[in-house]
């Protein structure tokens, strides 16, 4: 018996089948990055329309790949929030519609819980409790994760998300969207201490983040370099110095969260968790401070259907038979969740 997962909260259409015995047995992912790139960020209406165009063929493809029919499924899980409301509606309507047609229970999944649970898929994943650092284009959260549905937000960004900061700085440096990968590549060629960018809230005493001041500091340096005609020479140094400041900010709060909770493990997920400099730094700190660090493989860090299918499986106790409901919650705190079956 398998669980089908559907992800359409932002700019990736993801479909996957999870089976508790074999793990992910089929999956498909369609990225909209090329569609949004010329606009420098995600355009909600373009996102919704592309989900509409891609989702049904991808469902057929995944079922065919696994050699399964609708009747072989146990549950349909779709991302119900948080995210772009139009994009969420597409996954919700298709999920609930398929559930109605196939007489299957459906379940609306919290996107950030799916990111948080993804590293537990397969063997060797982290056991509860742990500190989760969820860093994507839309979210920057530090979570005390005591169990499935037992989450307390320790800190979050007061303004821009970490990924958003990479995207905005990339734009300042004429790099393509999404900005994380090209900034990371350019940073390899630069000196991280050439520019002393701020580490906002480093001494705030709480576990919140702020990235908009850092972005402004980068913009001022870029403007100066443009007027001095030195931007070409300094671009890699700016990228490296920005990345160092972002990594420092994230690492500092993770260490403080470990100290505050006394937990022995950190789980990192979301698109920014793909950043090698951040991974390397946290691994070094983990050895010194004596905690374990887990992150899912690259493909599971960014948005995908597999994490939704897996979360559906973990939450199967919440699935109620009967007329499926379409749930789309653009804003939805992790703290509102309850343990499965509660
Ligand atoms: O989780 P995700 O795929 O989508 C959501 O926002 O939900 O995260 C995308 C974000 C983008 O802002 C992108 O620039 C950032 O993750 N990102 C990175 C890297 N790869 C992706 N940021 C820093 N370094 C990377 N290697
Ligand atoms: Zn995400």
CSV table of C-alpha atoms and ligand atoms in Angstrom, one decimal:
chain,number,residue,atom,x,y,z
A,1,UNK,CA,0.0,0.0,0.0
A,2,UNK,CA,1.4,3.3,-1.0
A,3,UNK,CA,0.8,7.0,-0.2
A,4,UNK,CA,0.8,9.5,-3.0
A,5,UNK,CA,2.3,12.9,-2.3
A,6,UNK,CA,1.6,16.1,-4.2
A,7,UNK,CA,3.6,19.3,-3.7
A,8,UNK,CA,2.5,22.6,-5.4
A,9,UNK,CA,3.1,25.3,-2.7
A,10,UNK,CA,5.5,27.4,-4.7
A,11,UNK,CA,7.4,26.9,-7.9
A,12,UNK,CA,8.0,23.2,-8.0
A,13,UNK,CA,5.4,20.6,-9.1
A,14,UNK,CA,6.3,17.4,-7.2
A,15,UNK,CA,4.6,14.0,-7.2
A,16,UNK,CA,5.9,10.9,-5.5
A,17,UNK,CA,4.8,7.5,-4.2
A,18,UNK,CA,6.0,6.4,-0.8
A,19,UNK,CA,5.8,2.8,0.4
A,20,UNK,CA,6.8,2.0,4.0
A,21,UNK,CA,8.6,-1.1,2.9
A,22,UNK,CA,10.5,0.2,-0.1
A,23,UNK,CA,10.6,4.0,0.5
A,24,UNK,CA,10.1,6.3,-2.5
A,25,UNK,CA,9.0,4.0,-5.3
A,26,UNK,CA,8.4,6.6,-8.0
A,27,UNK,CA,8.7,10.3,-8.3
A,28,UNK,CA,8.5,13.2,-10.7
A,29,UNK,CA,9.6,16.8,-10.3
A,30,UNK,CA,9.0,19.8,-12.6
A,31,UNK,CA,10.8,23.0,-11.7
A,32,UNK,CA,9.4,26.3,-12.8
A,33,UNK,CA,12.7,28.2,-12.3
A,34,UNK,CA,13.1,29.0,-16.0
A,35,UNK,CA,9.6,30.4,-16.2
A,36,UNK,CA,10.2,32.8,-13.3
A,37,UNK,CA,13.9,33.6,-13.9
A,38,UNK,CA,13.2,36.5,-16.2
A,39,UNK,CA,11.0,38.2,-13.5
A,40,UNK,CA,13.7,37.8,-10.9
A,41,UNK,CA,11.3,35.9,-8.5
A,42,UNK,CA,8.2,33.7,-8.4
A,43,UNK,CA,5.2,35.2,-10.2
A,44,UNK,CA,2.2,33.6,-8.4
A,45,UNK,CA,-0.2,33.4,-11.4
A,46,UNK,CA,2.5,31.9,-13.6
A,47,UNK,CA,3.1,29.3,-10.8
A,48,UNK,CA,-0.5,28.3,-10.5
A,49,UNK,CA,-1.0,27.9,-14.3
A,50,UNK,CA,2.1,25.8,-14.7
A,51,UNK,CA,1.0,23.5,-11.8
A,52,UNK,CA,-2.4,23.1,-13.6
A,53,UNK,CA,-0.6,22.1,-16.8
A,54,UNK,CA,1.9,19.7,-15.3
A,55,UNK,CA,0.1,17.9,-12.4
A,56,UNK,CA,-2.2,15.5,-14.1
A,57,UNK,CA,0.4,14.1,-16.6
A,58,UNK,CA,2.9,13.8,-13.7
A,59,UNK,CA,0.4,11.8,-11.6
A,60,UNK,CA,-0.2,9.4,-14.5
A,61,UNK,CA,3.6,9.1,-15.1
A,62,UNK,CA,4.3,8.3,-11.4
A,63,UNK,CA,1.6,5.7,-11.2
A,64,UNK,CA,2.7,4.0,-14.4
A,65,UNK,CA,6.3,4.0,-13.3
A,66,UNK,CA,5.3,2.2,-10.1
A,67,UNK,CA,2.9,-0.1,-12.0
A,68,UNK,CA,0.1,0.9,-9.7
A,69,UNK,CA,-3.5,2.0,-10.2
A,70,UNK,CA,-5.5,4.4,-8.0
A,71,UNK,CA,-7.1,1.5,-6.2
A,72,UNK,CA,-3.7,0.3,-5.0
A,73,UNK,CA,-3.2,3.5,-3.0
A,74,UNK,CA,-3.9,4.0,0.7
A,75,UNK,CA,-3.8,7.7,1.0
A,76,UNK,CA,-3.5,11.0,-1.0
A,77,UNK,CA,-1.4,13.6,0.7
A,78,UNK,CA,-1.1,17.2,-0.7
A,79,UNK,CA,0.6,20.3,0.6
A,80,UNK,CA,-2.1,22.4,2.1
A,81,UNK,CA,0.1,25.3,3.3
A,82,UNK,CA,1.9,27.5,3.9
A,83,UNK,CA,2.6,28.9,0.4
A,84,UNK,CA,1.0,30.7,-2.5
A,85,UNK,CA,-2.7,30.4,-2.3
A,86,UNK,CA,-3.4,29.8,-6.0
A,87,UNK,CA,-0.6,27.3,-6.2
A,88,UNK,CA,-1.8,25.4,-3.1
A,89,UNK,CA,-5.4,25.4,-4.5
A,90,UNK,CA,-4.2,23.4,-7.6
A,91,UNK,CA,-2.6,20.6,-5.5
A,92,UNK,CA,-5.6,20.7,-3.1
A,93,UNK,CA,-8.2,20.5,-5.8
A,94,UNK,CA,-6.4,17.7,-7.7
A,95,UNK,CA,-5.7,15.8,-4.5
A,96,UNK,CA,-9.2,16.0,-3.2
A,97,UNK,CA,-10.7,15.4,-6.6
A,98,UNK,CA,-8.7,12.3,-7.1
A,99,UNK,CA,-9.6,11.2,-3.6
A,100,UNK,CA,-13.2,11.6,-4.3
A,101,UNK,CA,-13.0,9.8,-7.7
A,102,UNK,CA,-10.9,6.9,-6.3
A,103,UNK,CA,-12.7,6.8,-2.9
A,104,UNK,CA,-9.4,7.4,-1.1
A,105,UNK,CA,-8.8,9.4,2.1
A,106,UNK,CA,-6.9,12.6,1.6
A,107,UNK,CA,-4.7,14.6,3.9
A,108,UNK,CA,-3.5,18.2,3.8
A,109,UNK,CA,0.1,18.4,4.7
A,110,UNK,CA,2.1,21.3,6.3
A,111,UNK,CA,4.9,22.1,3.9
A,112,UNK,CA,7.5,23.0,6.7
A,113,UNK,CA,6.7,19.8,8.6
A,114,UNK,CA,7.4,17.9,5.4
A,115,UNK,CA,10.8,19.6,5.1
A,116,UNK,CA,11.4,18.9,8.8
A,117,UNK,CA,10.5,15.1,8.6
A,118,UNK,CA,12.3,14.5,5.2
A,119,UNK,CA,15.6,13.6,6.9
A,120,UNK,CA,13.9,10.8,8.8
A,121,UNK,CA,13.1,9.0,5.6
A,122,UNK,CA,15.1,5.8,5.3
A,123,UNK,CA,17.5,4.4,7.9
A,124,UNK,CA,20.0,6.4,9.9
A,125,UNK,CA,17.9,9.6,10.1
A,126,UNK,CA,17.7,11.7,13.3
A,127,UNK,CA,15.5,10.6,16.1
A,128,UNK,CA,13.4,13.1,18.1
A,129,UNK,CA,14.1,15.4,19.9
A,130,UNK,CA,16.2,17.7,17.7
A,131,UNK,CA,16.6,21.4,16.7
A,132,UNK,CA,15.4,22.0,13.1
A,133,UNK,CA,16.8,24.8,11.0
A,134,UNK,CA,14.4,25.3,8.1
A,135,UNK,CA,15.8,27.7,5.6
A,136,UNK,CA,14.2,28.3,2.2
A,137,UNK,CA,13.2,31.1,-0.1
A,138,UNK,CA,10.1,31.9,2.0
A,139,UNK,CA,11.1,30.8,5.5
A,140,UNK,CA,13.8,30.9,8.1
A,141,UNK,CA,12.8,29.0,11.2
A,142,UNK,CA,14.5,27.4,14.2
A,143,UNK,CA,12.2,24.8,15.7
A,144,UNK,CA,12.3,22.7,18.8
A,145,UNK,CA,11.0,19.4,17.4
A,146,UNK,CA,10.1,17.1,20.3
A,147,UNK,CA,8.0,14.7,18.1
A,148,UNK,CA,5.7,14.6,15.1
A,149,UNK,CA,3.3,17.5,15.6
A,150,UNK,CA,5.2,18.7,18.7
A,151,UNK,CA,6.9,21.8,17.5
A,152,UNK,CA,7.9,25.0,19.3
A,153,UNK,CA,9.3,27.9,17.2
A,154,UNK,CA,12.5,29.1,18.9
A,155,UNK,CA,13.2,31.8,16.4
A,156,UNK,CA,12.4,33.1,13.0
A,157,UNK,CA,13.3,35.9,10.6
A,158,UNK,CA,12.0,39.3,11.4
A,159,UNK,CA,12.2,40.4,7.7
A,160,UNK,CA,13.7,38.5,4.7
A,161,UNK,CA,14.1,34.8,4.6
A,162,UNK,CA,17.7,33.5,4.2
A,163,UNK,CA,17.1,32.2,0.6
A,164,UNK,CA,15.4,35.5,-0.2
A,165,UNK,CA,18.6,37.3,0.9
A,166,UNK,CA,20.7,35.1,-1.5
A,167,UNK,CA,18.2,35.9,-4.3
A,168,UNK,CA,18.2,39.6,-3.7
A,169,UNK,CA,22.0,39.8,-3.4
A,170,UNK,CA,22.3,37.7,-6.6
A,171,UNK,CA,20.1,40.3,-8.3
A,172,UNK,CA,22.4,43.1,-7.1
A,173,UNK,CA,25.4,41.2,-8.6
A,174,UNK,CA,23.5,40.5,-12.0
A,175,UNK,CA,23.4,36.8,-11.2
A,176,UNK,CA,20.4,34.6,-12.3
A,177,UNK,CA,17.5,33.5,-10.1
A,178,UNK,CA,17.4,31.6,-7.8
A,179,UNK,CA,20.4,33.2,-6.4
A,180,UNK,CA,21.8,30.6,-3.9
A,181,UNK,CA,23.7,28.4,-6.3
A,182,UNK,CA,25.4,31.2,-8.4
A,183,UNK,CA,26.3,33.1,-5.2
A,184,UNK,CA,27.8,30.0,-3.7
A,185,UNK,CA,29.8,29.3,-6.9
A,186,UNK,CA,31.0,32.9,-7.2
A,187,UNK,CA,31.9,32.9,-3.5
A,188,UNK,CA,34.4,30.1,-4.1
A,189,UNK,CA,36.5,32.6,-6.1
A,190,UNK,CA,36.4,35.4,-3.5
A,191,UNK,CA,37.8,36.3,-0.1
A,192,UNK,CA,35.1,36.0,2.7
A,193,UNK,CA,36.7,38.7,4.8
A,194,UNK,CA,37.3,41.4,2.1
A,195,UNK,CA,34.1,43.2,3.2
A,196,UNK,CA,33.0,43.4,6.8
A,197,UNK,CA,29.2,42.9,6.3
A,198,UNK,CA,27.0,43.0,9.5
A,199,UNK,CA,25.8,39.9,11.4
A,200,UNK,CA,22.4,41.3,12.3
A,201,UNK,CA,21.0,40.3,15.7
A,202,UNK,CA,24.2,38.4,16.6
A,203,UNK,CA,24.0,39.7,20.1
A,204,UNK,CA,20.2,40.1,20.4
A,205,UNK,CA,20.0,37.4,23.1
A,206,UNK,CA,17.1,35.7,21.3
A,207,UNK,CA,17.0,33.2,18.4
A,208,UNK,CA,15.5,35.4,15.7
A,209,UNK,CA,17.2,36.3,12.4
A,210,UNK,CA,17.3,39.4,10.2
A,211,UNK,CA,18.6,39.6,6.7
A,212,UNK,CA,17.4,42.8,5.3
A,213,UNK,CA,20.1,45.0,6.9
A,214,UNK,CA,22.7,42.6,5.5
A,215,UNK,CA,21.2,43.0,2.0
A,216,UNK,CA,21.2,46.8,2.3
A,217,UNK,CA,24.9,46.7,3.4
A,218,UNK,CA,25.7,44.7,0.3
A,219,UNK,CA,23.7,47.1,-1.9
A,220,UNK,CA,25.7,50.1,-0.5
A,221,UNK,CA,29.0,48.3,-1.3
A,222,UNK,CA,27.8,47.4,-4.8
A,223,UNK,CA,26.7,51.0,-5.4
A,224,UNK,CA,30.2,52.2,-4.3
A,225,UNK,CA,31.9,49.7,-6.5
A,226,UNK,CA,29.8,50.8,-9.5
A,227,UNK,CA,30.7,54.4,-9.0
A,228,UNK,CA,34.4,53.5,-8.6
A,229,UNK,CA,34.2,51.1,-11.6
A,230,UNK,CA,35.5,48.3,-9.5
A,231,UNK,CA,32.5,46.0,-9.5
A,232,UNK,CA,33.9,43.4,-11.9
A,233,UNK,CA,37.0,43.1,-9.7
A,234,UNK,CA,35.1,42.9,-6.4
A,235,UNK,CA,32.0,40.7,-7.3
A,236,UNK,CA,33.5,37.4,-6.1
A,237,UNK,CA,34.7,39.1,-2.9
A,238,UNK,CA,31.2,40.6,-2.3
A,239,UNK,CA,29.6,37.2,-2.9
A,240,UNK,CA,32.1,35.5,-0.5
A,241,UNK,CA,31.8,38.2,2.2
A,242,UNK,CA,28.0,38.1,2.0
A,243,UNK,CA,27.8,34.3,2.2
A,244,UNK,CA,30.2,34.4,5.2
A,245,UNK,CA,27.9,36.8,7.0
A,246,UNK,CA,24.8,34.7,6.2
A,247,UNK,CA,26.5,31.5,7.3
A,248,UNK,CA,27.7,33.2,10.5
A,249,UNK,CA,24.2,34.5,11.3
A,250,UNK,CA,22.6,31.1,10.8
A,251,UNK,CA,25.3,29.1,12.6
A,252,UNK,CA,25.3,31.5,15.6
A,253,UNK,CA,21.6,30.9,16.3
A,254,UNK,CA,21.8,27.2,15.7
A,255,UNK,CA,24.6,27.0,18.4
A,256,UNK,CA,22.5,29.1,20.7
A,257,UNK,CA,19.4,26.8,20.1
A,258,UNK,CA,21.5,23.7,20.9
A,259,UNK,CA,22.6,25.4,24.1
A,260,UNK,CA,19.1,26.5,25.1
A,261,UNK,CA,17.4,23.1,24.4
A,262,UNK,CA,20.3,20.8,25.4
A,263,UNK,CA,19.4,18.6,22.4
A,264,UNK,CA,22.1,16.6,20.7
A,265,UNK,CA,21.1,16.9,17.1
A,266,UNK,CA,20.3,19.5,14.4
A,267,UNK,CA,18.3,18.8,11.3
A,268,UNK,CA,18.8,21.2,8.4
A,269,UNK,CA,16.4,21.4,5.5
A,270,UNK,CA,15.0,23.8,2.8
A,271,UNK,CA,16.8,25.1,-0.2
A,272,UNK,CA,19.5,27.0,1.7
A,273,UNK,CA,20.5,23.8,3.4
A,274,UNK,CA,22.0,22.8,0.1
A,275,UNK,CA,24.7,25.5,0.7
A,276,UNK,CA,28.1,23.8,1.0
A,277,UNK,CA,29.7,26.6,3.1
A,278,UNK,CA,26.8,26.4,5.6
A,279,UNK,CA,27.1,22.6,5.8
A,280,UNK,CA,30.8,22.6,6.2
A,281,UNK,CA,30.7,25.3,8.9
A,282,UNK,CA,27.9,23.5,10.9
A,283,UNK,CA,29.8,20.2,10.6
A,284,UNK,CA,32.9,21.8,12.1
A,285,UNK,CA,30.9,23.4,14.9
A,286,UNK,CA,29.1,20.1,15.5
A,287,UNK,CA,32.3,18.4,16.2
A,288,UNK,CA,33.5,21.1,18.6
A,289,UNK,CA,30.2,21.4,20.4
A,290,UNK,CA,29.4,17.7,20.3
A,291,UNK,CA,26.1,17.5,18.5
A,292,UNK,CA,25.1,15.6,15.4
A,293,UNK,CA,24.0,17.3,12.2
A,294,UNK,CA,21.6,15.8,9.6
A,295,UNK,CA,20.4,17.0,6.3
A,296,UNK,CA,18.6,15.2,3.6
A,297,UNK,CA,20.2,14.5,0.3
A,298,UNK,CA,20.3,17.6,-2.0
A,299,UNK,CA,17.2,16.5,-4.0
A,300,UNK,CA,15.2,16.3,-0.7
A,301,UNK,CA,16.4,19.7,0.6
A,302,UNK,CA,14.5,21.7,-2.0
A,303,UNK,CA,10.8,21.3,-2.6
A,304,UNK,CA,9.6,17.8,-3.8
A,305,UNK,CA,6.7,15.4,-3.6
A,306,UNK,CA,8.6,12.7,-1.7
A,307,UNK,CA,8.6,14.6,1.5
A,308,UNK,CA,4.9,15.2,1.2
A,309,UNK,CA,4.2,11.5,0.6
A,310,UNK,CA,6.4,10.5,3.5
A,311,UNK,CA,4.7,13.0,5.9
A,312,UNK,CA,1.3,11.7,4.7
A,313,UNK,CA,2.5,8.2,5.8
A,314,UNK,CA,3.7,9.5,9.2
A,315,UNK,CA,0.3,11.2,9.6
A,316,UNK,CA,-2.0,8.5,8.2
A,317,UNK,CA,-3.8,8.4,11.6
A,318,UNK,CA,-5.2,11.8,10.7
A,319,UNK,CA,-6.8,10.7,7.4
A,320,UNK,CA,-10.5,10.5,7.6
A,321,UNK,CA,-12.6,8.7,5.1
A,322,UNK,CA,-15.6,10.6,3.6
A,323,UNK,CA,-16.0,13.6,1.4
A,324,UNK,CA,-12.5,15.1,0.9
A,325,UNK,CA,-12.0,18.8,1.8
A,326,UNK,CA,-9.8,21.2,-0.2
A,327,UNK,CA,-7.6,22.9,2.3
A,328,UNK,CA,-5.3,25.8,1.3
A,329,UNK,CA,-3.7,27.8,4.1
A,330,UNK,CA,-1.2,30.4,2.8
A,331,UNK,CA,-0.2,31.3,6.4
A,332,UNK,CA,0.0,28.4,8.8
A,333,UNK,CA,2.3,28.1,11.8
A,334,UNK,CA,4.0,24.9,12.7
A,335,UNK,CA,2.9,25.4,16.3
A,336,UNK,CA,-0.7,24.8,15.3
A,337,UNK,CA,0.0,21.2,14.5
A,338,UNK,CA,-0.8,18.4,16.8
A,339,UNK,CA,0.6,14.8,17.0
A,340,UNK,CA,-1.0,12.3,14.6
A,341,UNK,CA,-4.4,11.2,15.7
A,342,UNK,CA,-4.7,13.8,18.4
B,1,LIG,O1,13.1,25.1,-0.2
B,1,LIG,P1,13.2,25.8,-1.6
B,1,LIG,O2,13.5,25.0,-2.8
B,1,LIG,O3,11.9,26.6,-1.9
B,1,LIG,C1,11.1,27.3,-1.1
B,1,LIG,O4,11.4,28.5,-1.0
B,1,LIG,O5,10.2,26.7,-0.4
B,1,LIG,O6,14.3,27.0,-1.4
B,1,LIG,C2,14.6,27.9,-2.4
B,1,LIG,C3,15.7,28.9,-1.9
B,1,LIG,C4,16.0,30.0,-2.9
B,1,LIG,O7,15.9,31.2,-2.3
B,1,LIG,C5,17.4,29.6,-3.3
B,1,LIG,O8,18.2,30.8,-3.7
B,1,LIG,C6,18.0,29.0,-2.1
B,1,LIG,O9,16.9,28.2,-1.6
B,1,LIG,N1,19.1,28.1,-2.4
B,1,LIG,C7,20.4,28.3,-1.9
B,1,LIG,C8,21.2,27.3,-2.5
B,1,LIG,N2,20.4,26.5,-3.3
B,1,LIG,C9,19.1,27.0,-3.2
B,1,LIG,N3,20.8,29.2,-1.1
B,1,LIG,C10,22.1,29.2,-0.7
B,1,LIG,N4,23.0,28.3,-1.3
B,1,LIG,C11,22.6,27.3,-2.1
B,1,LIG,N5,23.4,26.4,-2.6
B,2,LIG,ZN1,10.1,24.5,0.7
